[in-house]
Amino acid sequence: MRPVDFLSDFGLEDPYAAIVQAVLEARAPGVRVRHLAHGLPPGDLRRAAYALFEALPYLPLGAVLLAVVDPGVGTRRRAIAAEGRRFYVGPDNGLFTLAWLLDPPHRAFLLENLPPPKPQGVRPLSGWAPGGHTFHGRDLFAPAAAHLALGLPPEGLGPEVPVESLIRLPLNLSPGPTGEVLTFDRFGNAITTLLSAPLGGWVEVAGRRLRVLRTFGEVQEGEALAYMGSAGLLEIAVNRGSAREALGLKEGMPVRLL
Amino acid sequence: MRPVDFLSDFGLEDPYAAIVQAVLEARAPGVRVRHLAHGLPPGDLRRAAYALFEALPYLPLGAVLLAVVDPGVGTRRRAIAAEGRRFYVGPDNGLFTLAWLLDPPHRAFLLENLPPPKPQGVRPLSGWAPGGHTFHGRDLFAPAAAHLALGLPPEGLGPEVPVESLIRLPLNLSPGPTGEVLTFDRFGNAITTLLSAPLGGWVEVAGRRLRVLRTFGEVQEGEALAYMGSAGLLEIAVNRGSAREALGLKEGMPVRLL
Amino acid sequence: MRPVDFLSDFGLEDPYAAIVQAVLEARAPGVRVRHLAHGLPPGDLRRAAYALFEALPYLPLGAVLLAVVDPGVGTRRRAIAAEGRRFYVGPDNGLFTLAWLLDPPHRAFLLENLPPPKPQGVRPLSGWAPGGHTFHGRDLFAPAAAHLALGLPPEGLGPEVPVESLIRLPLNLSPGPTGEVLTFDRFGNAITTLLSAPLGGWVEVAGRRLRVLRTFGEVQEGEALAYMGSAGLLEIAVNRGSAREALGLKEGMPVRLL
């Protein structure tokens, strides 16, 4: 049985993530579901792409990554599964862009063949027909992830599509010297697309020059710095503050090694 | 071993949900505890009742639903276990009202017989006697849920009471044409008590007429719509906004199919 | 296999807690990881110390408590494992002060010997070398906790240090008559360091006298009271309000039984 690593923006006020888990466990009895994060900012594809990039190198080969951040649910965007050294299940909206830099898929399939789960062990209510078009995590993606967790062939999910047709966000990672602000974490630290920066060197962003240091503690409270983050990307922070606010940073802003 | 599905408003800043899980696992070794949601708005019984209704059809027969949203903890409200096609453990405050429309209980018992868990493997501190009257999740409900998870008879929990005596919220679900606003999700979408509505039809709420569509994407940003939600109830939303605020909706407001 | 109980301030917007779990599961296959709480206020050592005190009496003997609330990460603070009737892994910053009142360690070791996990099954990116100095949960503490979960000897982690050298917060619990405000929960209730108080007696805090009652429901909405909390410590609350705000309470304020 392959483990399932599950990420979403479902939040923690609702049982959505647990319903998906229940469908996975009903279809693939004994599957291990690991919850990667469900408190992601709703619909934030850059943030989700970064979270998957951070986690991927520590997830086992053969794992099934189920990711549901899906602002286009119910529209015509495709639902896909892709196979690299791990499996990927989710909307075809660019969510896996950064993960696939590390583990490029060689095959992809549309999710068209599996039936959604049906309510079980309940009394019918007059007129009631749950389903709808807004909970693909439960109705479309969980059945596909369970199928792959069981070790069944991805061909069973639906027609194959070229991996080149899979949607990617307009993002790239680079060793430098130029990159951009990728996203922010909950403290307002900026994560950039730069894969390296020399310790003691300088970085320019939003009209400022910042020193590349080892960690926060090397500057005073309220001062800004740059440092290599734990995911291997250059980050911009303000010690005990929000770099996003203090420096007026925005997604996509250019960042340059000097 | 029966699985336990656990819902509460304990939040995620405190170890309360994990302490309940630890008591469950100590008393029923090997039990599978699935966390349904712990970030529910504190004390919000309508929201909790809706969450249990949403999840129930996807939870296995024989599962033990442990639900602790309990604004009356420490007062005289009863603590109960009920048996339908699943088991229900929690305060007798109406929490299960909607779940029981789908899976009506045929027997119910008061929780009076089981001893609370005691601190284990700790040095005594002078004067220290943990317990108190405010953590029934740990002291009363977890022991009862563990008892049922082990497959022991509910009669062992305490005296039987008539299922008609169990408290229900003044709520009903209806195929129409009239219903009410049941609760809101974290985005401000309103969930109603209506079990069906014809696609393309019209709904009246708060002095407005809204079209019943398939999904959000069919209206402009900022526009309101109605649609059948994933739980099989009619919902009112504003695309990328809060219907609660934009339309001034409140719990209990009438909703009518035109 | 010993179970791991994991507490942090990593939050739920990022996959950090899941990455730590993945490292634990890769190094100690089959380990049971129980998530105690990850939504703790960032860097709040008093709150974390209280959470560990609350949970400890209900965690099994031999469990590995992994706690990562670590405002000094990347500075010279030590990383340690300690052995009492359970194991403790985390930064040497006082986090375990209150837990160790219940389960005092008799041995302690620095974490110096184990290699950090390496990215696996990923394509190299030019210049990319994840690691950094800011994610000790993944790189230092998870490997140590996995080592102990496997039942391997703590001597393998690094050099032994005297338990007297372990850092403690300047906090003590007392049967009375004097104590202080320890911390606050998410509702603004104050938890004090007092281990007992007679029902019906009086407590003085912030210039006010409050009655020691059984539970919230015994006062009107908006009124203040004291009561013995579920962890066995005296708490100060305002029924349906925030005692912190309403009474102007702060951490460390004196509390006195009259």
PDB file of N, CA, C and O in Angstrom, chain C residues 74-118:
ATOM      1  N   GLY C  74      19.253  28.495  15.700  1.00  0.00           N
ATOM      2  CA  GLY C  74      20.339  29.094  14.937  1.00  0.00           C
ATOM      3  C   GLY C  74      21.318  29.863  15.814  1.00  0.00           C
ATOM      4  O   GLY C  74      22.369  30.276  15.344  1.00  0.00           O
ATOM      5  N   THR C  75      20.944  30.073  17.086  1.00  0.00           N
ATOM      6  CA  THR C  75      21.906  30.701  18.007  1.00  0.00           C
ATOM      7  C   THR C  75      22.621  29.580  18.769  1.00  0.00           C
ATOM      8  O   THR C  75      22.526  28.416  18.405  1.00  0.00           O
ATOM      9  N   ARG C  76      23.293  29.925  19.873  1.00  0.00           N
ATOM     10  CA  ARG C  76      24.139  28.943  20.535  1.00  0.00           C
ATOM     11  C   ARG C  76      23.393  28.095  21.568  1.00  0.00           C
ATOM     12  O   ARG C  76      24.024  27.335  22.292  1.00  0.00           O
ATOM     13  N   ARG C  77      22.084  28.232  21.688  1.00  0.00           N
ATOM     14  CA  ARG C  77      21.376  27.400  22.662  1.00  0.00           C
ATOM     15  C   ARG C  77      21.615  25.915  22.323  1.00  0.00           C
ATOM     16  O   ARG C  77      21.775  25.557  21.174  1.00  0.00           O
ATOM     17  N   ARG C  78      21.610  25.076  23.356  1.00  0.00           N
ATOM     18  CA  ARG C  78      21.892  23.663  23.142  1.00  0.00           C
ATOM     19  C   ARG C  78      20.655  22.904  22.664  1.00  0.00           C
ATOM     20  O   ARG C  78      19.531  23.336  22.910  1.00  0.00           O
ATOM     21  N   ALA C  79      20.870  21.800  22.003  1.00  0.00           N
ATOM     22  CA  ALA C  79      19.779  20.875  21.635  1.00  0.00           C
ATOM     23  C   ALA C  79      19.970  19.634  22.488  1.00  0.00           C
ATOM     24  O   ALA C  79      21.069  19.090  22.550  1.00  0.00           O
ATOM     25  N   ILE C  80      18.883  19.181  23.133  1.00  0.00           N
ATOM     26  CA  ILE C  80      19.066  18.127  24.129  1.00  0.00           C
ATOM     27  C   ILE C  80      18.006  17.019  24.056  1.00  0.00           C
ATOM     28  O   ILE C  80      16.911  17.205  23.519  1.00  0.00           O
ATOM     29  N   ALA C  81      18.372  15.881  24.622  1.00  0.00           N
ATOM     30  CA  ALA C  81      17.413  14.816  24.930  1.00  0.00           C
ATOM     31  C   ALA C  81      17.581  14.491  26.404  1.00  0.00           C
ATOM     32  O   ALA C  81      18.707  14.472  26.913  1.00  0.00           O
ATOM     33  N   ALA C  82      16.483  14.275  27.112  1.00  0.00           N
ATOM     34  CA  ALA C  82      16.553  13.942  28.529  1.00  0.00           C
ATOM     35  C   ALA C  82      15.698  12.716  28.783  1.00  0.00           C
ATOM     36  O   ALA C  82      14.709  12.477  28.086  1.00  0.00           O
ATOM     37  N   GLU C  83      16.080  11.935  29.778  1.00  0.00           N
ATOM     38  CA  GLU C  83      15.359  10.707  30.095  1.00  0.00           C
ATOM     39  C   GLU C  83      14.817  10.748  31.518  1.00  0.00           C
ATOM     40  O   GLU C  83      15.567  10.926  32.475  1.00  0.00           O
ATOM     41  N   GLY C  84      13.474  10.650  31.629  1.00  0.00           N
ATOM     42  CA  GLY C  84      12.832  10.459  32.919  1.00  0.00           C
ATOM     43  C   GLY C  84      12.061   9.147  32.811  1.00  0.00           C
ATOM     44  O   GLY C  84      12.617   8.148  32.357  1.00  0.00           O
ATOM     45  N   ARG C  85      10.773   9.165  33.130  1.00  0.00           N
ATOM     46  CA  ARG C  85       9.952   7.981  32.866  1.00  0.00           C
ATOM     47  C   ARG C  85       9.437   8.039  31.429  1.00  0.00           C
ATOM     48  O   ARG C  85       8.831   7.104  30.931  1.00  0.00           O
ATOM     49  N   ARG C  86       9.665   9.187  30.805  1.00  0.00           N
ATOM     50  CA  ARG C  86       9.460   9.351  29.371  1.00  0.00           C
ATOM     51  C   ARG C  86      10.742   9.988  28.817  1.00  0.00           C
ATOM     52  O   ARG C  86      11.635  10.354  29.578  1.00  0.00           O
ATOM     53  N   PHE C  87      10.817  10.179  27.496  1.00  0.00           N
ATOM     54  CA  PHE C  87      11.971  10.856  26.902  1.00  0.00           C
ATOM     55  C   PHE C  87      11.546  12.245  26.425  1.00  0.00           C
ATOM     56  O   PHE C  87      10.388  12.449  26.042  1.00  0.00           O
ATOM     57  N   TYR C  88      12.488  13.170  26.427  1.00  0.00           N
ATOM     58  CA  TYR C  88      12.222  14.562  26.065  1.00  0.00           C
ATOM     59  C   TYR C  88      13.257  15.007  25.049  1.00  0.00           C
ATOM     60  O   TYR C  88      14.462  14.883  25.312  1.00  0.00           O
ATOM     61  N   VAL C  89      12.808  15.525  23.924  1.00  0.00           N
ATOM     62  CA  VAL C  89      13.711  15.992  22.866  1.00  0.00           C
ATOM     63  C   VAL C  89      13.304  17.397  22.470  1.00  0.00           C
ATOM     64  O   VAL C  89      12.126  17.645  22.166  1.00  0.00           O
ATOM     65  N   GLY C  90      14.259  18.318  22.457  1.00  0.00           N
ATOM     66  CA  GLY C  90      13.954  19.682  22.041  1.00  0.00           C
ATOM     67  C   GLY C  90      15.098  20.615  22.342  1.00  0.00           C
ATOM     68  O   GLY C  90      16.193  20.183  22.724  1.00  0.00           O
ATOM     69  N   PRO C  91      14.854  21.909  22.141  1.00  0.00           N
ATOM     70  CA  PRO C  91      15.875  22.903  22.482  1.00  0.00           C
ATOM     71  C   PRO C  91      16.024  23.014  24.004  1.00  0.00           C
ATOM     72  O   PRO C  91      15.061  22.779  24.734  1.00  0.00           O
ATOM     73  N   ASP C  92      17.216  23.355  24.470  1.00  0.00           N
ATOM     74  CA  ASP C  92      17.453  23.526  25.911  1.00  0.00           C
ATOM     75  C   ASP C  92      17.115  24.969  26.286  1.00  0.00           C
ATOM     76  O   ASP C  92      17.996  25.796  26.515  1.00  0.00           O
ATOM     77  N   ASN C  93      15.819  25.254  26.314  1.00  0.00           N
ATOM     78  CA  ASN C  93      15.402  26.641  26.556  1.00  0.00           C
ATOM     79  C   ASN C  93      14.322  26.754  27.643  1.00  0.00           C
ATOM     80  O   ASN C  93      13.691  27.802  27.767  1.00  0.00           O
ATOM     81  N   GLY C  94      14.099  25.696  28.394  1.00  0.00           N
ATOM     82  CA  GLY C  94      13.157  25.798  29.493  1.00  0.00           C
ATOM     83  C   GLY C  94      11.772  25.258  29.197  1.00  0.00           C
ATOM     84  O   GLY C  94      10.904  25.174  30.081  1.00  0.00           O
ATOM     85  N   LEU C  95      11.562  24.886  27.950  1.00  0.00           N
ATOM     86  CA  LEU C  95      10.295  24.345  27.455  1.00  0.00           C
ATOM     87  C   LEU C  95       9.687  23.250  28.340  1.00  0.00           C
ATOM     88  O   LEU C  95       8.464  23.135  28.469  1.00  0.00           O
ATOM     89  N   PHE C  96      10.543  22.428  28.941  1.00  0.00           N
ATOM     90  CA  PHE C  96      10.053  21.268  29.695  1.00  0.00           C
ATOM     91  C   PHE C  96       9.982  21.543  31.205  1.00  0.00           C
ATOM     92  O   PHE C  96       9.761  20.620  31.992  1.00  0.00           O
ATOM     93  N   THR C  97      10.176  22.800  31.598  1.00  0.00           N
ATOM     94  CA  THR C  97      10.243  23.153  33.025  1.00  0.00           C
ATOM     95  C   THR C  97       9.104  22.547  33.847  1.00  0.00           C
ATOM     96  O   THR C  97       9.349  21.930  34.893  1.00  0.00           O
ATOM     97  N   LEU C  98       7.874  22.724  33.400  1.00  0.00           N
ATOM     98  CA  LEU C  98       6.737  22.256  34.197  1.00  0.00           C
ATOM     99  C   LEU C  98       6.519  20.753  34.055  1.00  0.00           C
ATOM    100  O   LEU C  98       6.161  20.076  35.020  1.00  0.00           O
ATOM    101  N   ALA C  99       6.762  20.219  32.869  1.00  0.00           N
ATOM    102  CA  ALA C  99       6.631  18.766  32.680  1.00  0.00           C
ATOM    103  C   ALA C  99       7.604  18.029  33.606  1.00  0.00           C
ATOM    104  O   ALA C  99       7.267  16.983  34.173  1.00  0.00           O
ATOM    105  N   TRP C 100       8.771  18.603  33.778  1.00  0.00           N
ATOM    106  CA  TRP C 100       9.795  17.942  34.592  1.00  0.00           C
ATOM    107  C   TRP C 100       9.508  18.028  36.095  1.00  0.00           C
ATOM    108  O   TRP C 100      10.138  17.320  36.875  1.00  0.00           O
ATOM    109  N   LEU C 101       8.576  18.895  36.491  1.00  0.00           N
ATOM    110  CA  LEU C 101       8.135  18.833  37.891  1.00  0.00           C
ATOM    111  C   LEU C 101       7.398  17.523  38.145  1.00  0.00           C
ATOM    112  O   LEU C 101       7.447  16.955  39.234  1.00  0.00           O
ATOM    113  N   LEU C 102       6.721  17.028  37.123  1.00  0.00           N
ATOM    114  CA  LEU C 102       5.962  15.771  37.249  1.00  0.00           C
ATOM    115  C   LEU C 102       6.817  14.544  36.942  1.00  0.00           C
ATOM    116  O   LEU C 102       6.564  13.457  37.448  1.00  0.00           O
ATOM    117  N   ASP C 103       7.791  14.714  36.087  1.00  0.00           N
ATOM    118  CA  ASP C 103       8.600  13.578  35.626  1.00  0.00           C
ATOM    119  C   ASP C 103      10.051  14.047  35.468  1.00  0.00           C
ATOM    120  O   ASP C 103      10.511  14.302  34.348  1.00  0.00           O
ATOM    121  N   PRO C 104      10.772  14.173  36.587  1.00  0.00           N
ATOM    122  CA  PRO C 104      12.118  14.763  36.536  1.00  0.00           C
ATOM    123  C   PRO C 104      13.100  13.847  35.799  1.00  0.00           C
ATOM    124  O   PRO C 104      13.108  12.638  36.039  1.00  0.00           O
ATOM    125  N   PRO C 105      13.895  14.401  34.904  1.00  0.00           N
ATOM    126  CA  PRO C 105      14.871  13.584  34.171  1.00  0.00           C
ATOM    127  C   PRO C 105      16.059  13.217  35.064  1.00  0.00           C
ATOM    128  O   PRO C 105      16.437  13.984  35.942  1.00  0.00           O
ATOM    129  N   HIS C 106      16.619  12.043  34.829  1.00  0.00           N
ATOM    130  CA  HIS C 106      17.816  11.661  35.578  1.00  0.00           C
ATOM    131  C   HIS C 106      19.065  11.626  34.709  1.00  0.00           C
ATOM    132  O   HIS C 106      20.178  11.500  35.213  1.00  0.00           O
ATOM    133  N   ARG C 107      18.893  11.748  33.375  1.00  0.00           N
ATOM    134  CA  ARG C 107      20.044  11.805  32.467  1.00  0.00           C
ATOM    135  C   ARG C 107      19.714  12.755  31.326  1.00  0.00           C
ATOM    136  O   ARG C 107      18.551  12.873  30.931  1.00  0.00           O
ATOM    137  N   ALA C 108      20.741  13.373  30.755  1.00  0.00           N
ATOM    138  CA  ALA C 108      20.524  14.248  29.596  1.00  0.00           C
ATOM    139  C   ALA C 108      21.732  14.183  28.666  1.00  0.00           C
ATOM    140  O   ALA C 108      22.859  13.949  29.108  1.00  0.00           O
ATOM    141  N   PHE C 109      21.454  14.395  27.376  1.00  0.00           N
ATOM    142  CA  PHE C 109      22.487  14.268  26.347  1.00  0.00           C
ATOM    143  C   PHE C 109      22.352  15.402  25.340  1.00  0.00           C
ATOM    144  O   PHE C 109      21.236  15.836  25.037  1.00  0.00           O
ATOM    145  N   LEU C 110      23.480  15.859  24.832  1.00  0.00           N
ATOM    146  CA  LEU C 110      23.439  16.825  23.728  1.00  0.00           C
ATOM    147  C   LEU C 110      23.193  16.079  22.420  1.00  0.00           C
ATOM    148  O   LEU C 110      23.592  14.922  22.274  1.00  0.00           O
ATOM    149  N   LEU C 111      22.553  16.759  21.463  1.00  0.00           N
ATOM    150  CA  LEU C 111      22.280  16.144  20.154  1.00  0.00           C
ATOM    151  C   LEU C 111      23.392  16.553  19.200  1.00  0.00           C
ATOM    152  O   LEU C 111      23.366  17.662  18.649  1.00  0.00           O
ATOM    153  N   GLU C 112      24.364  15.692  19.039  1.00  0.00           N
ATOM    154  CA  GLU C 112      25.525  16.067  18.214  1.00  0.00           C
ATOM    155  C   GLU C 112      25.918  15.007  17.196  1.00  0.00           C
ATOM    156  O   GLU C 112      26.689  15.294  16.286  1.00  0.00           O
ATOM    157  N   ASN C 113      25.412  13.791  17.340  1.00  0.00           N
ATOM    158  CA  ASN C 113      25.987  12.700  16.548  1.00  0.00           C
ATOM    159  C   ASN C 113      25.228  12.324  15.286  1.00  0.00           C
ATOM    160  O   ASN C 113      25.807  11.728  14.385  1.00  0.00           O
ATOM    161  N   LEU C 114      23.931  12.626  15.215  1.00  0.00           N
ATOM    162  CA  LEU C 114      23.142  12.069  14.117  1.00  0.00           C
ATOM    163  C   LEU C 114      23.157  12.989  12.902  1.00  0.00           C
ATOM    164  O   LEU C 114      23.025  14.210  13.035  1.00  0.00           O
ATOM    165  N   PRO C 115      23.292  12.424  11.711  1.00  0.00           N
ATOM    166  CA  PRO C 115      23.261  13.251  10.504  1.00  0.00           C
ATOM    167  C   PRO C 115      21.838  13.719  10.204  1.00  0.00           C
ATOM    168  O   PRO C 115      20.873  13.012  10.500  1.00  0.00           O
ATOM    169  N   PRO C 116      21.703  14.907   9.608  1.00  0.00           N
ATOM    170  CA  PRO C 116      20.368  15.369   9.191  1.00  0.00           C
ATOM    171  C   PRO C 116      19.871  14.538   8.010  1.00  0.00           C
ATOM    172  O   PRO C 116      20.675  13.914   7.316  1.00  0.00           O
ATOM    173  N   PRO C 117      18.542  14.524   7.798  1.00  0.00           N
ATOM    174  CA  PRO C 117      18.024  13.800   6.623  1.00  0.00           C
ATOM    175  C   PRO C 117      18.448  14.523   5.352  1.00  0.00           C
ATOM    176  O   PRO C 117      18.609  15.741   5.347  1.00  0.00           O
ATOM    177  N   LYS C 118      18.623  13.765   4.295  1.00  0.00           N
ATOM    178  CA  LYS C 118      18.981  14.357   2.995  1.00  0.00           C
ATOM    179  C   LYS C 118      17.788  14.252   2.062  1.00  0.00           C
ATOM    180  O   LYS C 118      17.017  13.301   2.167  1.00  0.00           O
TER     181      LYS C 118
END
